Amino acid sequence: MPQSKAGEPVPFVDLGAQLKGIRPEIDEAIAGVLERGDYILGESVELFEQEFAAYCQSRFAVGVDSGTSGLELALAAFDIGAGDEVITAANTFIATALAISHVGAVPVLVDIDPGTFVMDVAQVESVITPATRAIMPVHLYGYPVDLEPLMELADRRGLVVIEDASQAHGARYHGRRVGGFGHAAVFSLYPAKNLGAFGDAGVIVTNDPSIDQALRLARNYGSLVKYHHLTKGRNRRLDTLQAAILRVKLPHLDAWNQARRANAAAYDQLLDASRAVIPPPRAAEGVEPVYHLYVVRSPDRDGLARHLRDDGISTVIHYPVPIHLQAAYADLGHGEGDFPLTEGYAREVLSLPMYPELAAGAIERVVASIERFAPAGRLASESIWAGT
Ligand SMILES: *Cc1c(COP(=O)(O)O)cnc(C)c1O
């Protein structure tokens, strides 16, 4: 493992480091598409779909042009639209809610589980109405939502579950990969995700042959046979060059996730000793996260971020404004205080550098810098979360 020298900048992610190890295979895969000339769908998309479905232990996978598109097409495939409500978390990337809105449905939000930062499954039942059609759990930062009680509730109330697994490629819950629990699941393949293309891409998995068929039509002008259109489909196909690139990357995903977990464990150990910030919660029994992000909390988050930046360490806030306080969602009629845990979280969270190739020395350098800003034990005990 490369060692980071004291004072060397630490980027938030380093896609170049990942590319270095696989460059010859990538070049070969791209050359293969150019030689075949099957630029639309074609061999690479078909094989990537088979390989990704197998990876997720799902029957089918359908490649699409982005994660947001995938969420929208998945909702539409279950005939969810105008007049319907879809329950999701207030603490998510806005694309989850946008997809719900773009099919004409209304996102209904719940707060986060106080022990983690993902959807509080215990709150879901209380917001079900006669208009509720679906639940969209988000495995945020690569941490699986508590899927067993969620699926039990969905079955009992006759609701569709579409997992937003855009940050959780390869994560496991009770021994099985996320994506195989819901009626469908969507993975963004945006470049910085655990499995990322070199541009926009996404994929939907399902075990339901009729949903697989509906998705294949929806992404390709409603057509399976050229110039014969069964539905008013769209053009939302997975790009063939991206599929070829993804096929090279997929066999590395487990090793990359393992490296992320090792990096998270190194951060955990150093931060436990210092208590200068609150580390992310430890995984619950039977939950195997994949650390898309490593998110700490500090009551002086903005000061800490500035200090780290001045020290050459890049951080990001995921996410500074919860869905219900976004200008785009003023129409939901929510205000400050409606989802207090999510709001507290948005004020305190800071994502530290996290990627598979992150050097042990860089992790030590990040923690040493945090400790210079926050004398051991002080900030953590002042957090609004102290004692939770
Ligand atoms: C990245 C992401 C999306 C959107 O995916 P795109 O490929 O950028 O459209 C949706 N939901 C979550 C939770 C994400 O992290």
mmCIF file of C-alpha atoms and ligand atoms in Angstrom:
data_model
loop_
_atom_site.group_PDB
_atom_site.id
_atom_site.type_symbol
_atom_site.label_atom_id
_atom_site.label_comp_id
_atom_site.label_asym_id
_atom_site.label_seq_id
_atom_site.Cartn_x
_atom_site.Cartn_y
_atom_site.Cartn_z
ATOM 1 C CA MET A 1 0.000 0.000 0.000
ATOM 2 C CA PRO A 2 1.446 3.410 -0.926
ATOM 3 C CA GLN A 3 2.246 5.652 2.028
ATOM 4 C CA SER A 4 1.117 9.276 2.037
ATOM 5 C CA LYS A 5 3.812 11.671 3.190
ATOM 6 C CA ALA A 6 3.026 14.170 5.922
ATOM 7 C CA GLY A 7 1.604 17.312 4.335
ATOM 8 C CA GLU A 8 0.757 15.688 0.999
ATOM 9 C CA PRO A 9 -2.758 16.557 -0.233
ATOM 10 C CA VAL A 10 -5.417 13.900 0.385
ATOM 11 C CA PRO A 11 -8.132 13.952 -2.311
ATOM 12 C CA PHE A 12 -11.723 13.022 -1.460
ATOM 13 C CA VAL A 13 -11.768 10.347 -4.173
ATOM 14 C CA ASP A 14 -9.070 9.309 -6.646
ATOM 15 C CA LEU A 15 -10.517 7.736 -9.785
ATOM 16 C CA GLY A 16 -7.090 7.948 -11.445
ATOM 17 C CA ALA A 17 -5.608 5.546 -8.882
ATOM 18 C CA GLN A 18 -8.265 2.961 -9.747
ATOM 19 C CA LEU A 19 -7.814 3.405 -13.497
ATOM 20 C CA LYS A 20 -4.050 2.862 -13.254
ATOM 21 C CA GLY A 21 -4.472 -0.774 -12.217
ATOM 22 C CA ILE A 22 -6.943 -1.688 -14.993
ATOM 23 C CA ARG A 23 -5.924 0.612 -17.855
ATOM 24 C CA PRO A 24 -4.780 -2.103 -20.324
ATOM 25 C CA GLU A 25 -8.039 -4.080 -19.859
ATOM 26 C CA ILE A 26 -10.115 -0.902 -20.299
ATOM 27 C CA ASP A 27 -8.307 0.002 -23.517
ATOM 28 C CA GLU A 28 -8.883 -3.504 -24.821
ATOM 29 C CA ALA A 29 -12.592 -3.431 -23.922
ATOM 30 C CA ILE A 30 -13.102 -0.097 -25.708
ATOM 31 C CA ALA A 31 -11.202 -1.357 -28.744
ATOM 32 C CA GLY A 32 -13.488 -4.407 -28.800
ATOM 33 C CA VAL A 33 -16.599 -2.225 -29.103
ATOM 34 C CA LEU A 34 -14.989 -0.163 -31.876
ATOM 35 C CA GLU A 35 -14.063 -3.308 -33.771
ATOM 36 C CA ARG A 36 -17.530 -4.832 -33.451
ATOM 37 C CA GLY A 37 -19.240 -1.519 -34.167
ATOM 38 C CA ASP A 38 -22.277 -2.578 -32.098
ATOM 39 C CA TYR A 39 -22.566 0.879 -30.537
ATOM 40 C CA ILE A 40 -26.169 0.629 -29.361
ATOM 41 C CA LEU A 41 -27.052 -2.127 -26.854
ATOM 42 C CA GLY A 42 -25.019 -4.975 -28.424
ATOM 43 C CA GLU A 43 -22.790 -7.592 -26.845
ATOM 44 C CA SER A 44 -21.299 -5.492 -24.035
ATOM 45 C CA VAL A 45 -24.687 -4.392 -22.655
ATOM 46 C CA GLU A 46 -26.113 -7.911 -22.860
ATOM 47 C CA LEU A 47 -23.128 -9.488 -21.102
ATOM 48 C CA PHE A 48 -22.895 -6.758 -18.458
ATOM 49 C CA GLU A 49 -26.576 -7.291 -17.654
ATOM 50 C CA GLN A 50 -26.060 -11.041 -17.243
ATOM 51 C CA GLU A 51 -22.954 -10.560 -15.108
ATOM 52 C CA PHE A 52 -24.478 -7.865 -12.901
ATOM 53 C CA ALA A 53 -27.673 -9.896 -12.347
ATOM 54 C CA ALA A 54 -25.526 -12.869 -11.278
ATOM 55 C CA TYR A 55 -23.485 -10.625 -8.970
ATOM 56 C CA CYS A 56 -26.683 -9.393 -7.273
ATOM 57 C CA GLN A 57 -28.155 -12.912 -7.108
ATOM 58 C CA SER A 58 -31.079 -11.553 -9.151
ATOM 59 C CA ARG A 59 -32.726 -13.071 -12.212
ATOM 60 C CA PHE A 60 -32.648 -9.987 -14.455
ATOM 61 C CA ALA A 61 -30.692 -6.768 -14.918
ATOM 62 C CA VAL A 62 -31.572 -3.965 -17.343
ATOM 63 C CA GLY A 63 -28.960 -1.326 -18.200
ATOM 64 C CA VAL A 64 -30.107 2.291 -18.404
ATOM 65 C CA ASP A 65 -28.528 5.718 -18.919
ATOM 66 C CA SER A 66 -28.393 6.848 -15.254
ATOM 67 C CA GLY A 67 -29.493 5.969 -11.750
ATOM 68 C CA THR A 68 -32.156 8.681 -11.794
ATOM 69 C CA SER A 69 -33.568 7.248 -15.034
ATOM 70 C CA GLY A 70 -33.508 3.789 -13.491
ATOM 71 C CA LEU A 71 -35.564 4.902 -10.491
ATOM 72 C CA GLU A 72 -38.090 6.593 -12.760
ATOM 73 C CA LEU A 73 -38.404 3.624 -15.138
ATOM 74 C CA ALA A 74 -38.706 1.189 -12.221
ATOM 75 C CA LEU A 75 -41.566 3.186 -10.687
ATOM 76 C CA ALA A 76 -43.298 3.436 -14.077
ATOM 77 C CA ALA A 77 -42.856 -0.310 -14.660
ATOM 78 C CA PHE A 78 -45.028 -0.895 -11.570
ATOM 79 C CA ASP A 79 -47.537 1.583 -12.961
ATOM 80 C CA ILE A 80 -46.852 4.120 -10.226
ATOM 81 C CA GLY A 81 -47.764 7.661 -11.258
ATOM 82 C CA ALA A 82 -50.205 10.519 -10.749
ATOM 83 C CA GLY A 83 -52.179 10.301 -7.516
ATOM 84 C CA ASP A 84 -49.800 7.789 -5.931
ATOM 85 C CA GLU A 85 -47.572 8.238 -2.894
ATOM 86 C CA VAL A 86 -44.122 6.723 -2.471
ATOM 87 C CA ILE A 87 -42.470 6.608 0.948
ATOM 88 C CA THR A 88 -38.750 7.385 1.151
ATOM 89 C CA ALA A 89 -36.194 8.941 3.505
ATOM 90 C CA ALA A 90 -35.734 12.663 4.144
ATOM 91 C CA ASN A 91 -31.979 11.962 4.309
ATOM 92 C CA THR A 92 -31.030 11.041 0.743
ATOM 93 C CA PHE A 93 -29.613 12.466 -2.467
ATOM 94 C CA ILE A 94 -32.341 14.471 -4.176
ATOM 95 C CA ALA A 95 -32.484 12.133 -7.216
ATOM 96 C CA THR A 96 -34.485 9.618 -5.143
ATOM 97 C CA ALA A 97 -37.277 12.164 -4.633
ATOM 98 C CA LEU A 98 -36.985 13.634 -8.142
ATOM 99 C CA ALA A 99 -37.625 10.235 -9.741
ATOM 100 C CA ILE A 100 -40.801 9.866 -7.664
ATOM 101 C CA SER A 101 -41.939 13.358 -8.723
ATOM 102 C CA HIS A 102 -41.080 12.787 -12.380
ATOM 103 C CA VAL A 103 -43.526 9.893 -12.705
ATOM 104 C CA GLY A 104 -46.187 12.190 -11.220
ATOM 105 C CA ALA A 105 -46.233 10.600 -7.759
ATOM 106 C CA VAL A 106 -45.613 12.368 -4.441
ATOM 107 C CA PRO A 107 -42.630 11.573 -2.187
ATOM 108 C CA VAL A 108 -43.710 11.018 1.419
ATOM 109 C CA LEU A 109 -40.745 11.350 3.758
ATOM 110 C CA VAL A 110 -39.756 9.666 6.999
ATOM 111 C CA ASP A 111 -36.927 10.563 9.377
ATOM 112 C CA ILE A 112 -33.814 8.486 9.961
ATOM 113 C CA ASP A 113 -33.234 5.690 12.430
ATOM 114 C CA PRO A 114 -31.514 7.278 15.462
ATOM 115 C CA GLY A 115 -28.996 4.421 15.566
ATOM 116 C CA THR A 116 -27.904 4.848 11.943
ATOM 117 C CA PHE A 117 -28.649 7.461 9.272
ATOM 118 C CA VAL A 118 -30.945 5.464 6.963
ATOM 119 C CA MET A 119 -34.755 5.280 6.828
ATOM 120 C CA ASP A 120 -36.376 4.518 10.189
ATOM 121 C CA VAL A 121 -38.433 1.485 9.195
ATOM 122 C CA ALA A 122 -40.489 1.807 12.410
ATOM 123 C CA GLN A 123 -41.927 5.134 11.119
ATOM 124 C CA VAL A 124 -43.005 3.872 7.709
ATOM 125 C CA GLU A 125 -46.344 2.358 8.704
ATOM 126 C CA SER A 126 -47.543 5.600 10.314
ATOM 127 C CA VAL A 127 -47.347 7.494 6.983
ATOM 128 C CA ILE A 128 -49.142 4.879 4.864
ATOM 129 C CA THR A 129 -52.397 6.248 3.360
ATOM 130 C CA PRO A 130 -54.854 4.786 0.836
ATOM 131 C CA ALA A 131 -52.730 6.496 -1.871
ATOM 132 C CA THR A 132 -49.482 4.768 -0.853
ATOM 133 C CA ARG A 133 -48.232 2.424 -3.564
ATOM 134 C CA ALA A 134 -44.548 1.936 -2.890
ATOM 135 C CA ILE A 135 -41.629 2.281 -0.491
ATOM 136 C CA MET A 136 -38.195 3.364 -1.724
ATOM 137 C CA PRO A 137 -35.558 2.568 0.899
ATOM 138 C CA VAL A 138 -32.118 4.124 0.270
ATOM 139 C CA HIS A 139 -29.015 2.222 1.400
ATOM 140 C CA LEU A 140 -27.246 5.496 2.100
ATOM 141 C CA TYR A 141 -23.422 5.625 2.221
ATOM 142 C CA GLY A 142 -23.476 1.868 1.454
ATOM 143 C CA TYR A 143 -25.325 0.934 4.672
ATOM 144 C CA PRO A 144 -28.312 -1.419 4.133
ATOM 145 C CA VAL A 145 -31.731 -0.349 5.437
ATOM 146 C CA ASP A 146 -33.298 -2.846 7.866
ATOM 147 C CA LEU A 147 -34.893 -4.850 5.056
ATOM 148 C CA GLU A 148 -36.484 -7.725 6.957
ATOM 149 C CA PRO A 149 -39.123 -5.699 8.842
ATOM 150 C CA LEU A 150 -39.522 -3.425 5.808
ATOM 151 C CA MET A 151 -40.340 -6.322 3.446
ATOM 152 C CA GLU A 152 -42.627 -7.849 6.076
ATOM 153 C CA LEU A 153 -44.547 -4.545 6.309
ATOM 154 C CA ALA A 154 -44.679 -4.152 2.507
ATOM 155 C CA ASP A 155 -46.028 -7.689 2.059
ATOM 156 C CA ARG A 156 -48.626 -7.177 4.767
ATOM 157 C CA ARG A 157 -49.813 -3.853 3.266
ATOM 158 C CA GLY A 158 -49.481 -4.875 -0.399
ATOM 159 C CA LEU A 159 -46.853 -2.272 -1.264
ATOM 160 C CA VAL A 160 -44.123 -2.364 -3.907
ATOM 161 C CA VAL A 161 -40.532 -1.973 -2.670
ATOM 162 C CA ILE A 162 -37.966 -0.426 -5.004
ATOM 163 C CA GLU A 163 -34.528 -0.260 -3.397
ATOM 164 C CA ASP A 164 -32.359 2.747 -4.222
ATOM 165 C CA ALA A 165 -29.048 0.864 -4.027
ATOM 166 C CA SER A 166 -27.071 3.602 -5.804
ATOM 167 C CA GLN A 167 -24.503 3.770 -2.987
ATOM 168 C CA ALA A 168 -24.506 0.113 -1.996
ATOM 169 C CA HIS A 169 -23.259 -2.140 -4.835
ATOM 170 C CA GLY A 170 -22.266 -5.406 -3.150
ATOM 171 C CA ALA A 171 -23.458 -4.594 0.393
ATOM 172 C CA ARG A 172 -25.023 -7.528 2.224
ATOM 173 C CA TYR A 173 -27.978 -7.841 4.583
ATOM 174 C CA HIS A 174 -28.405 -11.168 6.401
ATOM 175 C CA GLY A 175 -25.915 -12.747 3.995
ATOM 176 C CA ARG A 176 -27.616 -11.650 0.769
ATOM 177 C CA ARG A 177 -26.734 -8.732 -1.462
ATOM 178 C CA VAL A 178 -28.953 -5.664 -1.368
ATOM 179 C CA GLY A 179 -30.945 -5.301 -4.556
ATOM 180 C CA GLY A 180 -32.376 -8.792 -4.225
ATOM 181 C CA PHE A 181 -34.873 -7.936 -1.471
ATOM 182 C CA GLY A 182 -37.239 -5.446 -3.119
ATOM 183 C CA HIS A 183 -39.490 -6.049 -6.128
ATOM 184 C CA ALA A 184 -36.816 -4.141 -8.048
ATOM 185 C CA ALA A 185 -33.632 -2.278 -7.167
ATOM 186 C CA VAL A 186 -31.754 0.511 -8.882
ATOM 187 C CA PHE A 187 -28.004 1.121 -8.929
ATOM 188 C CA SER A 188 -26.481 4.346 -10.203
ATOM 189 C CA LEU A 189 -23.209 3.695 -12.032
ATOM 190 C CA TYR A 190 -22.051 7.328 -11.852
ATOM 191 C CA PRO A 191 -18.220 7.479 -11.969
ATOM 192 C CA ALA A 192 -17.595 7.903 -8.219
ATOM 193 C CA LYS A 193 -20.017 5.169 -7.065
ATOM 194 C CA ASN A 194 -18.555 1.871 -5.747
ATOM 195 C CA LEU A 195 -19.082 0.519 -9.269
ATOM 196 C CA GLY A 196 -18.810 3.445 -11.677
ATOM 197 C CA ALA A 197 -18.681 3.985 -15.426
ATOM 198 C CA PHE A 198 -16.680 6.778 -17.118
ATOM 199 C CA GLY A 199 -19.853 8.795 -17.591
ATOM 200 C CA ASP A 200 -23.526 8.462 -16.682
ATOM 201 C CA ALA A 201 -24.960 4.955 -16.396
ATOM 202 C CA GLY A 202 -27.334 2.892 -14.266
ATOM 203 C CA VAL A 203 -28.826 -0.579 -13.932
ATOM 204 C CA ILE A 204 -32.069 -2.026 -12.552
ATOM 205 C CA VAL A 205 -32.363 -5.568 -11.142
ATOM 206 C CA THR A 206 -35.533 -7.587 -10.592
ATOM 207 C CA ASN A 207 -36.677 -11.193 -10.257
ATOM 208 C CA ASP A 208 -39.988 -10.476 -12.010
ATOM 209 C CA PRO A 209 -40.014 -11.392 -15.735
ATOM 210 C CA SER A 210 -42.902 -9.030 -16.542
ATOM 211 C CA ILE A 211 -41.059 -6.090 -14.936
ATOM 212 C CA ASP A 212 -37.876 -7.031 -16.799
ATOM 213 C CA GLN A 213 -39.855 -6.984 -20.043
ATOM 214 C CA ALA A 214 -41.535 -3.647 -19.238
ATOM 215 C CA LEU A 215 -38.123 -2.090 -18.473
ATOM 216 C CA ARG A 216 -36.581 -3.355 -21.723
ATOM 217 C CA LEU A 217 -39.423 -1.729 -23.655
ATOM 218 C CA ALA A 218 -39.354 1.483 -21.633
ATOM 219 C CA ARG A 219 -35.654 2.143 -22.218
ATOM 220 C CA ASN A 220 -35.742 1.447 -25.969
ATOM 221 C CA TYR A 221 -38.687 3.310 -27.654
ATOM 222 C CA GLY A 222 -41.078 0.577 -26.518
ATOM 223 C CA SER A 223 -39.401 -1.786 -28.935
ATOM 224 C CA LEU A 224 -37.859 -5.240 -28.835
ATOM 225 C CA VAL A 225 -37.928 -5.707 -32.613
ATOM 226 C CA LYS A 226 -36.707 -2.735 -34.656
ATOM 227 C CA TYR A 227 -39.494 -0.397 -35.860
ATOM 228 C CA HIS A 228 -42.193 -2.357 -33.970
ATOM 229 C CA HIS A 229 -43.319 -0.429 -30.895
ATOM 230 C CA LEU A 230 -45.446 -2.076 -28.239
ATOM 231 C CA THR A 231 -45.465 0.861 -25.805
ATOM 232 C CA LYS A 232 -44.649 4.603 -25.828
ATOM 233 C CA GLY A 233 -41.134 3.953 -24.571
ATOM 234 C CA ARG A 234 -38.225 6.316 -24.153
ATOM 235 C CA ASN A 235 -34.570 6.338 -25.121
ATOM 236 C CA ARG A 236 -32.851 5.537 -21.828
ATOM 237 C CA ARG A 237 -30.383 2.831 -22.847
ATOM 238 C CA LEU A 238 -27.111 2.011 -21.138
ATOM 239 C CA ASP A 239 -24.303 3.235 -23.409
ATOM 240 C CA THR A 240 -22.403 0.324 -24.965
ATOM 241 C CA LEU A 241 -18.910 1.756 -24.329
ATOM 242 C CA GLN A 242 -19.851 2.273 -20.668
ATOM 243 C CA ALA A 243 -21.095 -1.324 -20.469
ATOM 244 C CA ALA A 244 -17.750 -2.559 -21.843
ATOM 245 C CA ILE A 245 -15.930 -0.510 -19.176
ATOM 246 C CA LEU A 246 -18.257 -1.772 -16.435
ATOM 247 C CA ARG A 247 -17.580 -5.389 -17.460
ATOM 248 C CA VAL A 248 -13.877 -4.803 -16.774
ATOM 249 C CA LYS A 249 -14.603 -3.215 -13.394
ATOM 250 C CA LEU A 250 -17.245 -5.611 -12.020
ATOM 251 C CA PRO A 251 -14.827 -8.488 -11.232
ATOM 252 C CA HIS A 252 -12.820 -6.034 -9.062
ATOM 253 C CA LEU A 253 -15.814 -4.765 -7.085
ATOM 254 C CA ASP A 254 -15.555 -7.188 -4.156
ATOM 255 C CA ALA A 255 -11.852 -6.444 -3.654
ATOM 256 C CA TRP A 256 -12.514 -2.695 -3.875
ATOM 257 C CA ASN A 257 -15.336 -2.977 -1.323
ATOM 258 C CA GLN A 258 -13.071 -5.021 0.940
ATOM 259 C CA ALA A 259 -10.437 -2.264 0.723
ATOM 260 C CA ARG A 260 -13.115 0.318 1.624
ATOM 261 C CA ARG A 261 -14.088 -1.739 4.684
ATOM 262 C CA ALA A 262 -10.444 -2.019 5.743
ATOM 263 C CA ASN A 263 -10.061 1.757 5.373
ATOM 264 C CA ALA A 264 -13.228 2.324 7.400
ATOM 265 C CA ALA A 265 -11.911 0.002 10.130
ATOM 266 C CA ALA A 266 -8.635 1.969 10.215
ATOM 267 C CA TYR A 267 -10.546 5.267 10.574
ATOM 268 C CA ASP A 268 -12.820 3.705 13.246
ATOM 269 C CA GLN A 269 -9.888 2.549 15.332
ATOM 270 C CA LEU A 270 -8.041 5.880 15.225
ATOM 271 C CA LEU A 271 -11.194 7.959 15.788
ATOM 272 C CA ASP A 272 -12.427 5.754 18.653
ATOM 273 C CA ALA A 273 -9.193 6.478 20.454
ATOM 274 C CA SER A 274 -9.388 10.252 19.918
ATOM 275 C CA ARG A 275 -13.139 10.985 20.218
ATOM 276 C CA ALA A 276 -12.448 14.226 18.342
ATOM 277 C CA VAL A 277 -15.422 13.524 16.066
ATOM 278 C CA ILE A 278 -18.196 10.941 16.179
ATOM 279 C CA PRO A 279 -17.381 8.045 13.843
ATOM 280 C CA PRO A 280 -20.181 6.386 11.846
ATOM 281 C CA PRO A 281 -22.226 3.788 13.747
ATOM 282 C CA ARG A 282 -20.850 0.253 13.737
ATOM 283 C CA ALA A 283 -22.745 -2.138 11.473
ATOM 284 C CA ALA A 284 -25.635 -3.957 13.123
ATOM 285 C CA GLU A 285 -25.581 -7.755 13.371
ATOM 286 C CA GLY A 286 -26.007 -9.305 9.896
ATOM 287 C CA VAL A 287 -25.297 -6.022 8.061
ATOM 288 C CA GLU A 288 -22.236 -5.724 5.799
ATOM 289 C CA PRO A 289 -21.872 -2.151 4.543
ATOM 290 C CA VAL A 290 -19.640 -1.137 1.617
ATOM 291 C CA TYR A 291 -18.635 2.379 2.762
ATOM 292 C CA HIS A 292 -19.446 4.361 -0.345
ATOM 293 C CA LEU A 293 -18.813 7.214 2.090
ATOM 294 C CA TYR A 294 -17.193 7.461 5.512
ATOM 295 C CA VAL A 295 -19.233 10.076 7.333
ATOM 296 C CA VAL A 296 -18.294 11.551 10.728
ATOM 297 C CA ARG A 297 -20.171 14.124 12.817
ATOM 298 C CA SER A 298 -18.968 17.262 14.541
ATOM 299 C CA PRO A 299 -20.928 20.153 16.073
ATOM 300 C CA ASP A 300 -18.399 22.512 14.422
ATOM 301 C CA ARG A 301 -18.545 20.747 11.092
ATOM 302 C CA ASP A 302 -17.942 23.848 8.966
ATOM 303 C CA GLY A 303 -14.914 24.864 11.043
ATOM 304 C CA LEU A 304 -13.537 21.347 10.812
ATOM 305 C CA ALA A 305 -14.041 21.242 7.030
ATOM 306 C CA ARG A 306 -12.197 24.577 6.638
ATOM 307 C CA HIS A 307 -9.355 23.391 8.858
ATOM 308 C CA LEU A 308 -8.983 20.169 6.847
ATOM 309 C CA ARG A 309 -9.108 22.066 3.551
ATOM 310 C CA ASP A 310 -6.340 24.424 4.725
ATOM 311 C CA ASP A 311 -4.378 21.306 5.620
ATOM 312 C CA GLY A 312 -4.768 19.905 2.074
ATOM 313 C CA ILE A 313 -7.486 17.362 2.932
ATOM 314 C CA SER A 314 -10.655 17.345 0.806
ATOM 315 C CA THR A 315 -14.039 16.605 2.365
ATOM 316 C CA VAL A 316 -17.663 16.809 1.165
ATOM 317 C CA ILE A 317 -21.024 17.232 2.959
ATOM 318 C CA HIS A 318 -23.614 14.523 2.152
ATOM 319 C CA TYR A 319 -26.030 16.270 2.255
ATOM 320 C CA PRO A 320 -26.195 19.883 3.472
ATOM 321 C CA VAL A 321 -29.959 20.368 2.843
ATOM 322 C CA PRO A 322 -32.514 17.580 3.485
ATOM 323 C CA ILE A 323 -35.153 16.920 0.811
ATOM 324 C CA HIS A 324 -37.979 18.611 2.751
ATOM 325 C CA LEU A 325 -36.025 21.899 3.065
ATOM 326 C CA GLN A 326 -34.981 22.080 -0.612
ATOM 327 C CA ALA A 327 -36.535 24.927 -2.645
ATOM 328 C CA ALA A 328 -37.587 22.327 -5.223
ATOM 329 C CA TYR A 329 -39.782 20.662 -2.577
ATOM 330 C CA ALA A 330 -41.433 23.720 -1.056
ATOM 331 C CA ASP A 331 -44.669 22.256 -2.474
ATOM 332 C CA LEU A 332 -44.566 19.414 0.062
ATOM 333 C CA GLY A 333 -45.360 22.064 2.680
ATOM 334 C CA HIS A 334 -42.755 20.943 5.200
ATOM 335 C CA GLY A 335 -40.709 23.204 7.437
ATOM 336 C CA GLU A 336 -37.797 23.241 9.810
ATOM 337 C CA GLY A 337 -38.354 20.733 12.623
ATOM 338 C CA ASP A 338 -40.443 18.233 10.651
ATOM 339 C CA PHE A 339 -37.609 15.670 10.482
ATOM 340 C CA PRO A 340 -35.362 16.683 13.387
ATOM 341 C CA LEU A 341 -32.855 13.818 13.227
ATOM 342 C CA THR A 342 -32.252 14.349 9.523
ATOM 343 C CA GLU A 343 -31.881 18.108 10.112
ATOM 344 C CA GLY A 344 -29.395 17.595 12.956
ATOM 345 C CA TYR A 345 -27.519 15.218 10.757
ATOM 346 C CA ALA A 346 -27.341 17.708 7.873
ATOM 347 C CA ARG A 347 -25.782 20.274 10.245
ATOM 348 C CA GLU A 348 -23.097 17.932 11.603
ATOM 349 C CA VAL A 349 -22.028 15.484 8.897
ATOM 350 C CA LEU A 350 -18.710 15.539 7.080
ATOM 351 C CA SER A 351 -17.561 12.862 4.630
ATOM 352 C CA LEU A 352 -13.838 12.113 4.940
ATOM 353 C CA PRO A 353 -11.672 10.906 2.038
ATOM 354 C CA MET A 354 -12.744 7.335 1.187
ATOM 355 C CA TYR A 355 -11.773 5.163 -1.776
ATOM 356 C CA PRO A 356 -10.255 1.687 -2.139
ATOM 357 C CA GLU A 357 -6.732 2.912 -2.910
ATOM 358 C CA LEU A 358 -6.612 5.352 0.041
ATOM 359 C CA ALA A 359 -3.251 4.796 1.762
ATOM 360 C CA ALA A 360 -2.962 3.886 5.454
ATOM 361 C CA GLY A 361 -0.638 6.858 5.873
ATOM 362 C CA ALA A 362 -3.263 9.187 4.404
ATOM 363 C CA ILE A 363 -5.866 7.956 6.917
ATOM 364 C CA GLU A 364 -3.434 8.634 9.762
ATOM 365 C CA ARG A 365 -2.755 12.079 8.341
ATOM 366 C CA VAL A 366 -6.498 12.893 8.159
ATOM 367 C CA VAL A 367 -7.085 11.800 11.760
ATOM 368 C CA ALA A 368 -3.992 13.658 13.019
ATOM 369 C CA SER A 369 -5.302 16.809 11.345
ATOM 370 C CA ILE A 370 -8.759 16.350 12.913
ATOM 371 C CA GLU A 371 -7.108 15.994 16.325
ATOM 372 C CA ARG A 372 -5.192 19.255 15.873
ATOM 373 C CA PHE A 373 -8.526 21.021 15.244
ATOM 374 C CA ALA A 374 -10.580 19.279 17.927
ATOM 375 C CA PRO A 375 -8.836 18.496 21.198
ATOM 376 C CA ALA A 376 -9.508 14.878 22.081
ATOM 377 C CA GLY A 377 -12.948 14.172 23.478
ATOM 378 C CA ARG A 378 -14.200 17.767 23.560
ATOM 379 C CA LEU A 379 -16.210 18.211 20.370
ATOM 380 C CA ALA A 380 -17.716 14.755 20.399
ATOM 381 C CA SER A 381 -19.240 15.267 23.839
ATOM 382 C CA GLU A 382 -20.728 18.630 22.771
ATOM 383 C CA SER A 383 -22.558 17.101 19.819
ATOM 384 C CA ILE A 384 -26.327 17.244 19.826
ATOM 385 C CA TRP A 385 -25.986 13.512 19.255
ATOM 386 C CA ALA A 386 -23.911 12.900 22.381
ATOM 387 C CA GLY A 387 -25.421 10.094 24.394
ATOM 388 C CA THR A 388 -27.427 8.666 21.468
HETATM 389 C C1 LIG B 1 -26.113 8.802 -7.275
HETATM 390 C C2 LIG B 1 -27.445 8.585 -6.703
HETATM 391 C C3 LIG B 1 -28.614 8.651 -7.471
HETATM 392 C C4 LIG B 1 -28.644 9.169 -8.868
HETATM 393 O O1 LIG B 1 -27.883 8.480 -9.770
HETATM 394 P P1 LIG B 1 -27.407 9.178 -11.131
HETATM 395 O O2 LIG B 1 -26.706 8.055 -11.836
HETATM 396 O O3 LIG B 1 -26.474 10.297 -10.763
HETATM 397 O O4 LIG B 1 -28.600 9.650 -11.856
HETATM 398 C C5 LIG B 1 -29.822 8.330 -6.871
HETATM 399 N N1 LIG B 1 -29.891 7.987 -5.568
HETATM 400 C C6 LIG B 1 -28.792 7.945 -4.793
HETATM 401 C C7 LIG B 1 -28.940 7.559 -3.353
HETATM 402 C C8 LIG B 1 -27.546 8.255 -5.321
HETATM 403 O O5 LIG B 1 -26.466 8.238 -4.520
#
